[in-house]
XYZ file of N, CA and C in Angstrom:
804
model
N 38.548 -70.563 22.931
C 38.928 -69.773 24.108
C 39.538 -68.435 23.636
N 39.099 -67.307 24.190
C 39.615 -66.012 23.765
C 41.104 -65.903 24.062
N 41.829 -65.288 23.162
C 43.258 -65.084 23.357
C 43.513 -63.881 24.242
N 44.798 -63.740 24.649
C 45.164 -62.581 25.469
C 44.930 -61.279 24.716
N 45.161 -61.356 23.389
C 44.948 -60.158 22.563
C 43.485 -59.746 22.566
N 42.606 -60.743 22.459
C 41.174 -60.445 22.495
C 40.790 -59.806 23.826
N 41.346 -60.350 24.903
C 41.046 -59.806 26.237
C 41.534 -58.375 26.361
N 42.717 -58.107 25.793
C 43.254 -56.746 25.847
C 42.381 -55.786 25.042
N 41.891 -56.260 23.898
C 41.025 -55.416 23.071
C 39.729 -55.080 23.812
N 39.165 -56.112 24.450
C 37.934 -55.891 25.217
C 38.186 -54.893 26.342
N 39.323 -55.064 27.044
C 39.653 -54.153 28.139
C 39.861 -52.735 27.633
N 40.529 -52.620 26.474
C 40.765 -51.296 25.899
C 39.463 -50.630 25.487
N 38.578 -51.415 24.903
C 37.279 -50.867 24.517
C 36.501 -50.392 25.746
N 36.599 -51.143 26.824
C 35.910 -50.760 28.063
C 36.455 -49.445 28.592
N 37.785 -49.333 28.549
C 38.418 -48.100 29.034
C 37.984 -46.911 28.178
N 38.011 -47.100 26.863
C 37.602 -46.020 25.966
C 36.145 -45.633 26.197
N 35.311 -46.667 26.403
C 33.891 -46.391 26.670
C 33.739 -45.566 27.935
N 34.479 -45.964 28.983
C 34.386 -45.240 30.251
C 34.923 -43.824 30.113
N 36.014 -43.661 29.354
C 36.578 -42.325 29.146
C 35.572 -41.412 28.447
N 34.949 -41.938 27.405
C 33.958 -41.155 26.670
C 32.776 -40.811 27.574
N 32.330 -41.793 28.345
C 31.182 -41.570 29.232
C 31.495 -40.508 30.279
N 32.677 -40.608 30.899
C 33.046 -39.645 31.933
C 33.282 -38.256 31.344
N 33.738 -38.184 30.099
C 34.004 -36.893 29.462
C 32.715 -36.160 29.091
N 31.651 -36.919 28.855
C 30.380 -36.280 28.467
C 29.491 -35.960 29.661
N 29.810 -36.509 30.817
C 28.975 -36.292 31.999
C 28.864 -34.813 32.389
N 29.978 -34.026 32.394
C 29.861 -32.622 32.817
C 28.767 -31.847 32.110
N 28.490 -32.181 30.853
C 27.438 -31.469 30.123
C 26.084 -31.647 30.799
N 25.904 -32.800 31.459
C 24.636 -33.064 32.136
C 24.538 -32.317 33.459
N 25.672 -31.773 33.940
C 25.672 -31.069 35.226
C 25.479 -29.571 35.073
N 25.475 -29.082 33.854
C 25.335 -27.637 33.632
C 23.986 -27.156 34.163
N 24.027 -26.113 34.973
C 22.801 -25.539 35.506
C 22.256 -26.233 36.740
N 22.933 -27.282 37.222
C 22.434 -27.996 38.389
C 22.984 -27.384 39.672
N 22.346 -27.717 40.782
C 22.792 -27.231 42.077
C 24.116 -27.899 42.450
N 24.956 -27.243 43.286
C 26.234 -27.843 43.691
C 26.089 -29.239 44.273
N 25.078 -29.459 45.125
C 24.888 -30.777 45.739
C 24.591 -31.832 44.680
N 23.906 -31.451 43.609
C 23.559 -32.403 42.556
C 24.800 -32.833 41.779
N 25.800 -31.971 41.691
C 27.037 -32.327 40.997
C 27.785 -33.409 41.765
N 27.902 -33.238 43.084
C 28.576 -34.245 43.906
C 27.832 -35.570 43.847
N 26.514 -35.530 43.948
C 25.713 -36.753 43.885
C 25.827 -37.402 42.510
N 25.859 -36.586 41.460
C 25.984 -37.116 40.104
C 27.307 -37.813 39.882
N 28.385 -37.258 40.455
C 29.695 -37.899 40.340
C 29.695 -39.242 41.050
N 29.144 -39.294 42.246
C 29.104 -40.556 42.996
C 28.318 -41.620 42.234
N 27.186 -41.246 41.683
C 26.368 -42.202 40.920
C 27.105 -42.684 39.668
N 27.784 -41.751 38.993
C 28.490 -42.108 37.766
C 29.625 -43.080 38.048
N 30.378 -42.838 39.108
C 31.508 -43.718 39.432
C 31.033 -45.111 39.832
N 29.981 -45.163 40.627
C 29.431 -46.464 41.037
C 28.996 -47.265 39.821
N 28.301 -46.599 38.894
C 27.757 -47.303 37.743
C 28.774 -47.642 36.686
N 29.620 -46.675 36.311
C 30.560 -46.886 35.209
C 31.734 -47.777 35.594
N 32.289 -47.572 36.787
C 33.470 -48.326 37.195
C 33.125 -49.555 38.034
N 31.837 -49.765 38.265
C 31.368 -50.936 39.029
C 32.060 -51.016 40.390
N 31.969 -49.947 41.118
C 32.577 -49.865 42.451
C 31.567 -50.279 43.511
N 32.091 -50.603 44.694
C 31.231 -51.001 45.816
C 31.019 -49.850 46.803
N 31.834 -48.821 46.680
C 31.707 -47.681 47.589
C 32.323 -46.457 46.931
N 31.659 -45.314 47.092
C 32.197 -44.035 46.614
C 31.841 -42.946 47.617
N 32.823 -42.137 47.933
C 32.603 -40.951 48.763
C 33.136 -39.758 47.990
N 32.327 -38.738 47.867
C 32.719 -37.524 47.138
C 32.549 -36.321 48.057
N 33.593 -35.536 48.169
C 33.499 -34.242 48.870
C 34.060 -33.181 47.937
N 33.228 -32.216 47.594
C 33.639 -31.133 46.703
C 33.485 -29.802 47.422
N 34.399 -28.909 47.149
C 34.314 -27.574 47.755
C 35.067 -26.574 46.892
N 34.718 -25.316 47.086
C 35.401 -24.204 46.424
C 36.003 -23.346 47.527
N 37.330 -23.193 47.567
C 37.971 -22.456 48.671
C 37.397 -21.077 48.930
N 36.990 -20.383 47.871
C 36.479 -19.019 48.027
C 35.029 -18.956 48.478
N 34.361 -20.119 48.525
C 32.955 -20.177 48.920
C 32.823 -21.031 50.170
N 32.130 -20.512 51.166
C 31.972 -21.254 52.412
C 31.137 -22.509 52.191
N 31.484 -23.552 52.962
C 30.700 -24.778 52.893
C 31.258 -25.774 51.903
N 30.827 -27.037 52.049
C 31.235 -28.098 51.152
C 30.078 -29.077 51.021
N 30.161 -29.940 50.010
C 29.084 -30.878 49.732
C 29.649 -32.290 49.723
N 28.985 -33.200 50.432
C 29.380 -34.605 50.473
C 28.313 -35.468 49.820
N 28.758 -36.579 49.233
C 27.840 -37.576 48.682
C 28.463 -38.944 48.884
N 27.665 -39.910 49.327
C 28.166 -41.267 49.593
C 27.261 -42.288 48.926
N 27.884 -43.282 48.313
C 27.156 -44.390 47.711
C 27.839 -45.700 48.123
N 27.042 -46.719 48.446
C 27.589 -48.010 48.830
C 27.923 -48.086 50.310
N 28.154 -49.319 50.806
C 28.404 -49.534 52.226
C 29.688 -50.320 52.495
N 30.524 -50.471 51.494
C 31.730 -51.275 51.665
C 32.785 -50.609 52.543
N 32.646 -49.316 52.751
C 33.642 -48.590 53.559
C 32.916 -47.586 54.449
N 32.078 -48.101 55.316
C 31.269 -47.238 56.177
C 32.111 -46.370 57.094
N 33.315 -46.820 57.388
C 34.154 -46.074 58.328
C 34.981 -44.986 57.654
N 34.781 -44.773 56.342
C 35.633 -43.806 55.649
C 35.534 -42.390 56.211
N 34.343 -41.853 56.454
C 34.296 -40.482 57.003
C 35.131 -40.333 58.271
N 35.072 -41.357 59.153
C 35.879 -41.293 60.382
C 37.368 -41.388 60.038
N 37.705 -42.260 59.061
C 39.102 -42.393 58.637
C 39.625 -41.063 58.093
N 38.796 -40.382 57.285
C 39.214 -39.119 56.686
C 39.463 -38.062 57.749
N 38.525 -37.920 58.671
C 38.687 -36.899 59.712
C 39.905 -37.193 60.569
N 40.113 -38.475 60.911
C 41.284 -38.848 61.708
C 42.570 -38.564 60.949
N 42.575 -38.850 59.656
C 43.755 -38.616 58.832
C 44.062 -37.128 58.738
N 43.036 -36.318 58.586
C 43.243 -34.874 58.478
C 43.744 -34.287 59.786
N 43.265 -34.832 60.910
C 43.733 -34.362 62.211
C 45.210 -34.679 62.388
N 45.614 -35.875 61.888
C 46.994 -36.320 62.058
C 47.955 -35.592 61.129
N 47.614 -35.555 59.820
C 48.541 -34.977 58.839
C 48.190 -33.550 58.437
N 46.932 -33.184 58.646
C 46.495 -31.838 58.305
C 46.094 -31.653 56.858
N 46.435 -32.609 55.978
C 46.078 -32.466 54.576
C 46.251 -33.796 53.842
N 45.711 -33.831 52.627
C 45.914 -34.975 51.727
C 46.752 -34.462 50.566
N 48.015 -34.795 50.572
C 48.914 -34.263 49.553
C 48.990 -35.132 48.308
N 48.509 -36.360 48.411
C 48.590 -37.250 47.266
C 47.667 -38.438 47.415
N 47.577 -39.239 46.385
C 46.709 -40.410 46.411
C 47.209 -41.429 47.434
N 46.265 -42.092 48.096
C 46.602 -43.135 49.063
C 45.770 -44.378 48.767
N 46.433 -45.504 48.791
C 45.763 -46.790 48.582
C 45.721 -47.534 49.901
N 44.528 -48.011 50.275
C 44.338 -48.744 51.526
C 44.020 -50.194 51.165
N 44.916 -51.132 51.511
C 44.742 -52.538 51.102
C 43.444 -53.166 51.590
N 43.024 -52.850 52.805
C 41.799 -53.442 53.353
C 41.029 -52.368 54.099
N 39.875 -51.993 53.553
C 39.112 -50.898 54.160
C 38.208 -51.388 55.277
N 37.939 -52.711 55.332
C 37.093 -53.244 56.397
C 35.655 -52.820 56.254
N 34.868 -53.195 57.208
C 33.473 -52.793 57.250
C 32.545 -53.691 56.475
N 33.047 -54.750 55.848
C 32.196 -55.640 55.069
C 32.574 -57.095 55.275
N 31.713 -57.987 54.783
C 31.986 -59.420 54.920
C 33.169 -59.796 54.052
N 33.227 -59.271 52.824
C 34.316 -59.575 51.913
C 35.349 -58.448 51.949
N 36.612 -58.768 51.754
C 37.656 -57.733 51.765
C 37.509 -56.786 50.590
N 37.817 -55.534 50.829
C 37.764 -54.515 49.784
C 39.035 -53.681 49.858
N 39.466 -53.245 48.701
C 40.603 -52.340 48.624
C 40.068 -50.931 48.344
N 40.721 -49.976 48.952
C 40.257 -48.609 48.798
C 41.322 -47.683 48.254
N 40.885 -46.559 47.723
C 41.791 -45.531 47.235
C 41.197 -44.168 47.560
N 42.062 -43.248 47.949
C 41.647 -41.882 48.282
C 42.424 -40.940 47.363
N 41.704 -40.117 46.633
C 42.327 -39.209 45.664
C 41.951 -37.765 46.013
N 42.952 -36.940 46.341
C 42.652 -35.521 46.600
C 42.261 -34.811 45.304
N 41.364 -33.865 45.420
C 40.922 -33.077 44.266
C 41.529 -31.685 44.392
N 42.321 -31.307 43.415
C 43.007 -30.024 43.492
C 44.281 -30.139 44.313
N 45.009 -29.027 44.437
C 46.253 -29.009 45.204
C 45.952 -29.151 46.689
N 46.600 -30.155 47.322
C 46.387 -30.406 48.752
C 44.906 -30.561 49.090
N 44.162 -31.132 48.162
C 42.741 -31.420 48.359
C 41.918 -30.164 48.612
N 42.356 -29.026 48.066
C 41.580 -27.790 48.242
C 40.206 -27.898 47.596
N 40.117 -28.726 46.534
C 38.830 -28.884 45.868
C 37.998 -30.017 46.422
N 38.545 -30.781 47.393
C 37.792 -31.874 47.992
C 38.539 -33.187 47.909
N 37.804 -34.278 47.911
C 38.404 -35.609 47.897
C 37.415 -36.604 47.299
N 37.952 -37.614 46.639
C 37.148 -38.716 46.122
C 37.746 -40.009 46.667
N 36.922 -40.825 47.298
C 37.365 -42.119 47.815
C 36.499 -43.208 47.198
N 37.122 -44.358 46.914
C 36.388 -45.468 46.309
C 36.902 -46.781 46.872
N 36.026 -47.767 46.874
C 36.403 -49.108 47.335
C 35.791 -50.138 46.408
N 36.543 -51.235 46.210
C 36.085 -52.279 45.305
C 36.636 -53.625 45.775
N 35.894 -54.705 45.481
C 36.312 -56.037 45.889
C 37.341 -56.659 44.979
N 37.679 -56.013 43.840
C 38.677 -56.570 42.941
C 40.051 -56.565 43.596
N 40.789 -57.627 43.446
C 42.090 -57.740 44.077
C 43.111 -56.788 43.473
N 42.909 -56.395 42.217
C 43.862 -55.491 41.565
C 43.455 -54.029 41.668
N 42.403 -53.753 42.380
C 41.919 -52.379 42.502
C 42.819 -51.591 43.439
N 43.171 -50.357 43.110
C 42.839 -49.653 41.870
C 43.968 -49.807 40.847
N 43.632 -50.185 39.662
C 44.626 -50.254 38.597
C 44.972 -48.843 38.143
N 45.970 -48.737 37.288
C 46.326 -47.426 36.763
C 45.156 -46.814 35.996
N 44.411 -47.661 35.308
C 43.239 -47.184 34.587
C 42.188 -46.670 35.560
N 41.970 -47.405 36.656
C 41.016 -46.952 37.677
C 41.422 -45.579 38.203
N 42.697 -45.432 38.503
C 43.187 -44.164 39.033
C 42.992 -43.035 38.012
N 43.302 -43.354 36.739
C 43.136 -42.354 35.697
C 41.686 -41.909 35.584
N 40.771 -42.871 35.563
C 39.357 -42.538 35.417
C 38.834 -41.785 36.632
N 39.276 -42.172 37.807
C 38.837 -41.478 39.026
C 39.329 -40.030 39.028
N 40.584 -39.820 38.650
C 41.121 -38.453 38.601
C 40.389 -37.617 37.550
N 40.173 -38.233 36.388
C 39.470 -37.525 35.316
C 38.078 -37.110 35.764
N 37.355 -38.045 36.357
C 35.994 -37.744 36.811
C 35.999 -36.669 37.890
N 36.967 -36.769 38.816
C 37.033 -35.791 39.909
C 37.315 -34.390 39.378
N 38.231 -34.275 38.422
C 38.555 -32.963 37.863
C 37.376 -32.376 37.088
N 36.694 -33.226 36.317
C 35.504 -32.756 35.607
C 34.455 -32.261 36.599
N 34.271 -33.048 37.658
C 33.252 -32.695 38.649
C 33.600 -31.395 39.358
N 34.895 -31.209 39.664
C 35.302 -29.981 40.354
C 35.015 -28.758 39.490
N 35.321 -28.864 38.202
C 35.041 -27.745 37.293
C 33.549 -27.435 37.250
N 32.742 -28.506 37.134
C 31.289 -28.311 37.116
C 30.791 -27.768 38.453
N 31.388 -28.253 39.540
C 30.982 -27.819 40.874
C 31.301 -26.341 41.080
N 32.486 -25.921 40.640
C 32.851 -24.510 40.758
C 31.880 -23.625 39.973
N 31.542 -24.080 38.758
C 30.577 -23.326 37.960
C 29.218 -23.261 38.621
N 28.811 -24.393 39.222
C 27.510 -24.428 39.895
C 27.499 -23.498 41.102
N 28.608 -23.479 41.850
C 28.693 -22.607 43.026
C 28.642 -21.135 42.622
N 29.400 -20.794 41.574
C 29.397 -19.405 41.108
C 28.018 -19.003 40.607
N 27.363 -19.934 39.878
C 26.015 -19.653 39.387
C 25.050 -19.492 40.546
N 25.195 -20.356 41.556
C 24.322 -20.292 42.726
C 24.518 -18.972 43.469
N 25.783 -18.560 43.641
C 26.064 -17.305 44.325
C 25.533 -16.117 43.528
N 25.691 -16.177 42.193
C 25.181 -15.083 41.354
C 23.664 -14.987 41.443
N 22.995 -16.160 41.413
C 21.537 -16.167 41.516
C 21.087 -15.614 42.860
N 21.804 -16.021 43.928
C 21.457 -15.531 45.264
C 21.651 -14.019 45.351
N 22.774 -13.532 44.796
C 23.041 -12.096 44.826
C 21.995 -11.325 44.024
N 21.597 -11.882 42.884
C 20.579 -11.235 42.056
C 19.243 -11.176 42.786
N 18.898 -12.252 43.497
C 17.649 -12.263 44.257
C 17.684 -11.215 45.367
N 18.830 -11.130 46.062
C 18.947 -10.137 47.127
C 18.882 -8.720 46.559
N 19.506 -8.537 45.374
C 19.471 -7.211 44.751
C 18.054 -6.842 44.330
N 17.328 -7.821 43.743
C 15.942 -7.548 43.351
C 15.082 -7.251 44.572
N 15.312 -7.996 45.657
C 14.549 -7.766 46.881
C 14.810 -6.370 47.427
N 16.111 -5.982 47.452
C 16.464 -4.646 47.951
C 15.861 -3.559 47.064
N 15.899 -3.798 45.730
C 15.329 -2.819 44.806
C 13.824 -2.690 45.006
N 13.147 -3.845 45.171
C 11.694 -3.820 45.375
C 11.345 -3.095 46.674
N 12.139 -3.361 47.734
C 11.890 -2.688 49.010
C 12.107 -1.184 48.882
N 13.164 -0.802 48.134
C 13.436 0.626 47.938
C 12.324 1.287 47.141
N 11.865 0.607 46.082
C 10.784 1.157 45.267
C 9.513 1.304 46.084
N 9.256 0.329 46.971
C 8.073 0.419 47.832
C 8.168 1.617 48.765
N 9.363 1.821 49.338
C 9.560 2.954 50.247
C 9.427 4.273 49.501
N 9.978 4.311 48.269
C 9.869 5.536 47.467
C 8.414 5.823 47.137
N 7.670 4.780 46.760
C 6.245 4.960 46.452
C 5.480 5.441 47.685
N 5.786 4.844 48.845
C 5.106 5.254 50.076
C 5.436 6.705 50.423
N 6.729 7.055 50.288
C 7.144 8.417 50.603
C 6.532 9.413 49.622
N 6.495 9.020 48.340
C 5.884 9.886 47.332
C 4.410 10.112 47.620
N 3.724 9.048 48.018
C 2.306 9.171 48.355
C 2.112 10.082 49.563
N 3.015 9.969 50.545
C 2.924 10.835 51.731
C 3.125 12.298 51.336
N 4.117 12.530 50.481
C 4.385 13.907 50.054
C 3.213 14.475 49.268
N 2.612 13.643 48.430
C 1.459 14.113 47.655
C 0.278 14.428 48.567
N 0.081 13.586 49.592
C -1.003 13.869 50.554
C -0.721 15.176 51.292
N 0.563 15.344 51.680
C 0.926 16.573 52.390
C 0.717 17.794 51.506
N 1.105 17.665 50.231
C 0.908 18.771 49.305
C -0.576 19.083 49.110
N -1.379 18.018 49.070
C -2.824 18.212 48.914
C -3.407 18.934 50.123
N -2.997 18.481 51.333
C -3.490 19.111 52.567
C -3.045 20.575 52.629
N -1.779 20.833 52.273
C -1.266 22.197 52.327
C -1.983 23.091 51.321
N -2.185 22.546 50.120
C -2.877 23.330 49.086
C -4.300 23.668 49.518
N -4.977 22.709 50.126
C -6.348 22.957 50.589
C -6.370 23.971 51.726
N -5.390 23.858 52.640
C -5.326 24.804 53.754
C -5.063 26.215 53.254
N -4.176 26.320 52.265
C -3.891 27.647 51.700
C -5.107 28.212 50.978
N -5.846 27.336 50.299
C -7.045 27.795 49.589
C -8.080 28.326 50.565
N -8.254 27.633 51.700
C -9.257 28.045 52.675
C -8.858 29.312 53.409
N -7.532 29.483 53.630
C -7.063 30.642 54.404
C -6.580 31.781 53.512
N -6.635 31.558 52.192
C -6.157 32.555 51.227
C -4.719 32.961 51.521
N -3.890 31.972 51.702
C -2.454 32.201 51.879
C -1.713 31.357 50.840
N -0.457 31.673 50.603
C 0.306 30.923 49.624
C 1.776 30.902 49.966
N 2.518 30.125 49.242
C 3.962 30.026 49.440
C 4.656 30.155 48.089
N 5.883 30.709 48.148
C 6.692 30.851 46.942
C 8.149 30.657 47.319
N 8.974 30.318 46.341
C 10.399 30.118 46.562
C 11.170 30.831 45.466
N 12.285 31.471 45.878
C 13.125 32.206 44.945
C 14.493 31.559 44.842
N 15.088 31.711 43.656
C 16.469 31.271 43.454
C 17.378 32.320 44.078
N 18.202 31.890 45.044
C 19.049 32.850 45.751
C 20.101 33.500 44.874
N 20.411 32.916 43.741
C 21.440 33.472 42.851
C 20.830 34.399 41.818
N 19.791 33.923 41.137
C 19.186 34.720 40.052
C 18.085 35.637 40.539
N 17.513 35.323 41.702
C 16.414 36.134 42.196
C 15.090 35.813 41.562
N 15.060 34.810 40.695
C 13.818 34.442 40.026
C 12.980 33.516 40.911
N 11.676 33.585 40.724
C 10.764 32.718 41.469
C 10.765 31.337 40.812
N 11.071 30.333 41.596
C 11.141 28.961 41.055
C 9.964 28.108 41.513
N 9.183 28.633 42.454
C 7.990 27.904 42.894
C 6.938 28.889 43.364
N 5.703 28.603 42.988
C 4.566 29.396 43.458
C 3.398 28.444 43.638
N 2.899 28.354 44.884
C 1.773 27.458 45.125
C 0.546 27.953 44.357
N -0.408 27.062 44.170
C -1.600 27.430 43.392
C -2.286 28.650 43.974
N -2.478 28.656 45.295
C -3.195 29.772 45.917
C -2.371 31.050 45.847
N -1.045 30.907 45.956
C -0.172 32.075 45.844
C -0.318 32.722 44.468
N -0.340 31.881 43.429
C -0.511 32.421 42.076
C -1.879 33.057 41.913
N -2.906 32.395 42.451
C -4.265 32.952 42.327
C -4.384 34.276 43.053
N -3.717 34.422 44.222
C -3.785 35.684 44.964
C -3.256 36.854 44.136
N -2.333 36.562 43.229
C -1.778 37.606 42.367
C -2.500 37.671 41.032
N -3.530 36.858 40.875
C -4.330 36.912 39.656
C -3.805 36.048 38.526
N -2.928 35.111 38.813
C -2.401 34.227 37.772
C -3.125 32.880 37.800
N -3.149 32.232 36.653
C -3.719 30.894 36.539
C -2.623 29.876 36.869
N -2.767 29.085 37.928
C -1.734 28.105 38.305
C -1.410 27.121 37.189
N -2.363 26.904 36.293
C -2.142 25.943 35.212
C -1.190 26.481 34.147
N -0.908 27.783 34.170
C -0.053 28.399 33.157
C 1.417 28.431 33.550
N 1.772 27.772 34.636
C 3.167 27.741 35.062
C 3.490 28.846 36.045
N 4.784 28.928 36.410
C 5.227 29.909 37.413
C 5.603 31.218 36.712
N 4.931 32.323 37.065
C 5.263 33.619 36.459
C 6.647 34.079 36.914
N 7.192 35.048 36.203
C 8.509 35.574 36.557
C 8.379 36.532 37.744
N 9.541 36.864 38.329
C 9.559 37.797 39.458
C 8.961 39.143 39.039
N 9.333 39.590 37.849
C 8.851 40.885 37.387
C 7.338 40.872 37.184
N 6.793 39.739 36.713
C 5.346 39.639 36.518
C 4.625 39.724 37.856
N 5.189 39.099 38.885
C 4.586 39.230 40.211
C 4.678 40.667 40.708
N 5.856 41.277 40.498
C 6.056 42.646 40.995
C 5.083 43.607 40.336
N 4.787 43.377 39.049
C 3.862 44.255 38.330
C 2.439 44.149 38.869
N 2.113 43.013 39.523
C 0.766 42.842 40.068
C 0.607 43.544 41.430
N 1.705 44.040 41.972
C 1.652 44.777 43.236
C 1.341 46.252 42.936
N 0.511 46.862 43.750
C 0.160 48.282 43.540
C 1.430 49.112 43.586
N 1.540 50.065 42.653
C 2.770 50.875 42.590
C 3.171 51.483 43.936
N 2.220 51.890 44.757
C 2.559 52.487 46.046
C 3.123 51.460 47.030
N 2.804 50.198 46.785
C 3.248 49.149 47.718
C 4.479 48.385 47.237
N 4.941 48.673 46.012
C 6.037 47.870 45.463
C 7.332 48.002 46.254
N 7.644 49.227 46.683
C 8.894 49.426 47.417
C 8.883 48.613 48.715
N 7.778 48.667 49.436
C 7.684 47.916 50.684
C 7.681 46.403 50.424
N 7.009 46.030 49.337
C 6.950 44.601 48.977
C 8.351 44.073 48.668
N 9.107 44.879 47.908
C 10.463 44.473 47.545
C 11.361 44.436 48.772
N 11.212 45.461 49.657
C 12.044 45.514 50.859
C 11.762 44.310 51.772
N 10.489 43.986 51.923
C 10.131 42.838 52.767
C 10.665 41.535 52.172
N 10.614 41.436 50.879
C 11.098 40.232 50.205
C 12.607 40.102 50.380
N 13.334 41.181 50.195
C 14.785 41.154 50.358
C 15.183 40.847 51.797
N 14.397 41.372 52.741
C 14.674 41.087 54.147
C 14.504 39.611 54.458
N 13.475 39.024 53.877
C 13.262 37.596 54.085
C 14.388 36.754 53.507
N 14.905 37.167 52.332
C 16.010 36.446 51.702
C 17.265 36.529 52.575
N 17.561 37.724 53.125
C 18.740 37.891 53.969
C 18.624 37.064 55.255
N 17.422 37.041 55.831
C 17.221 36.269 57.051
C 17.411 34.769 56.783
N 16.919 34.321 55.657
C 17.073 32.911 55.313
C 18.544 32.566 55.095
N 19.294 33.496 54.491
C 20.718 33.272 54.263
C 21.475 33.175 55.572
N 21.085 34.000 56.566
C 21.758 33.952 57.875
C 21.470 32.628 58.573
N 20.261 32.129 58.435
C 19.880 30.854 59.074
C 20.688 29.699 58.455
N 20.780 29.720 57.117
C 21.527 28.658 56.432
C 23.015 28.725 56.764
N 23.537 29.964 56.920
C 24.953 30.097 57.225
C 25.274 29.671 58.634
């Protein structure tokens, strides 16, 4: 017959095994969706601690929404119990042990453990048919698992929010690029139509720098009218002036200056 010492050794080994198992679980939650973290915690507690019921609610105060996961049927009335308790007290400030959770043929004992300060991170509830449930070891393992899960859940939520923000940013960028491409195409069509109209009517357009007086733009037809090759760039003001007949230069300059003054009055 095994001695008490042997039984204690077996129990200690079980506790150590469960501690190691619960400590390595968070690594399996990296990169998973927030809902998968809550479900993973519920599955782990049911399997490792041999519980009959687990309820997990995880949340991040700075992120809207929360995630619930339930396993087992030994405490079907727990969600109603939780909501009623919150209405009455407004919060879960500490662990609560319920001697008989009801809802099953056999009696079960339950425990409710808040996650974070005043359950800001959620709550973990468990029920088991063992008469000594929850032992100090059970409580320790439940708290450890809940804290690990909350850390993983917070990381998952932040990752999810970052991914969502990145998708929205890419969508906005793609929409902006599409609009820019469409607008650029419209401007190019307009420039093509204007250039063709100027070619047919032998008219042109030019733009001067109001400070330096230099020509900063000359349409193709405008350059051709003065005998310049549009492919050679924009000639200087003096080069254009030299192409005007000497008898007409004074009038050409006066008309140009008048146009500049009129444009300045309009802008002012």
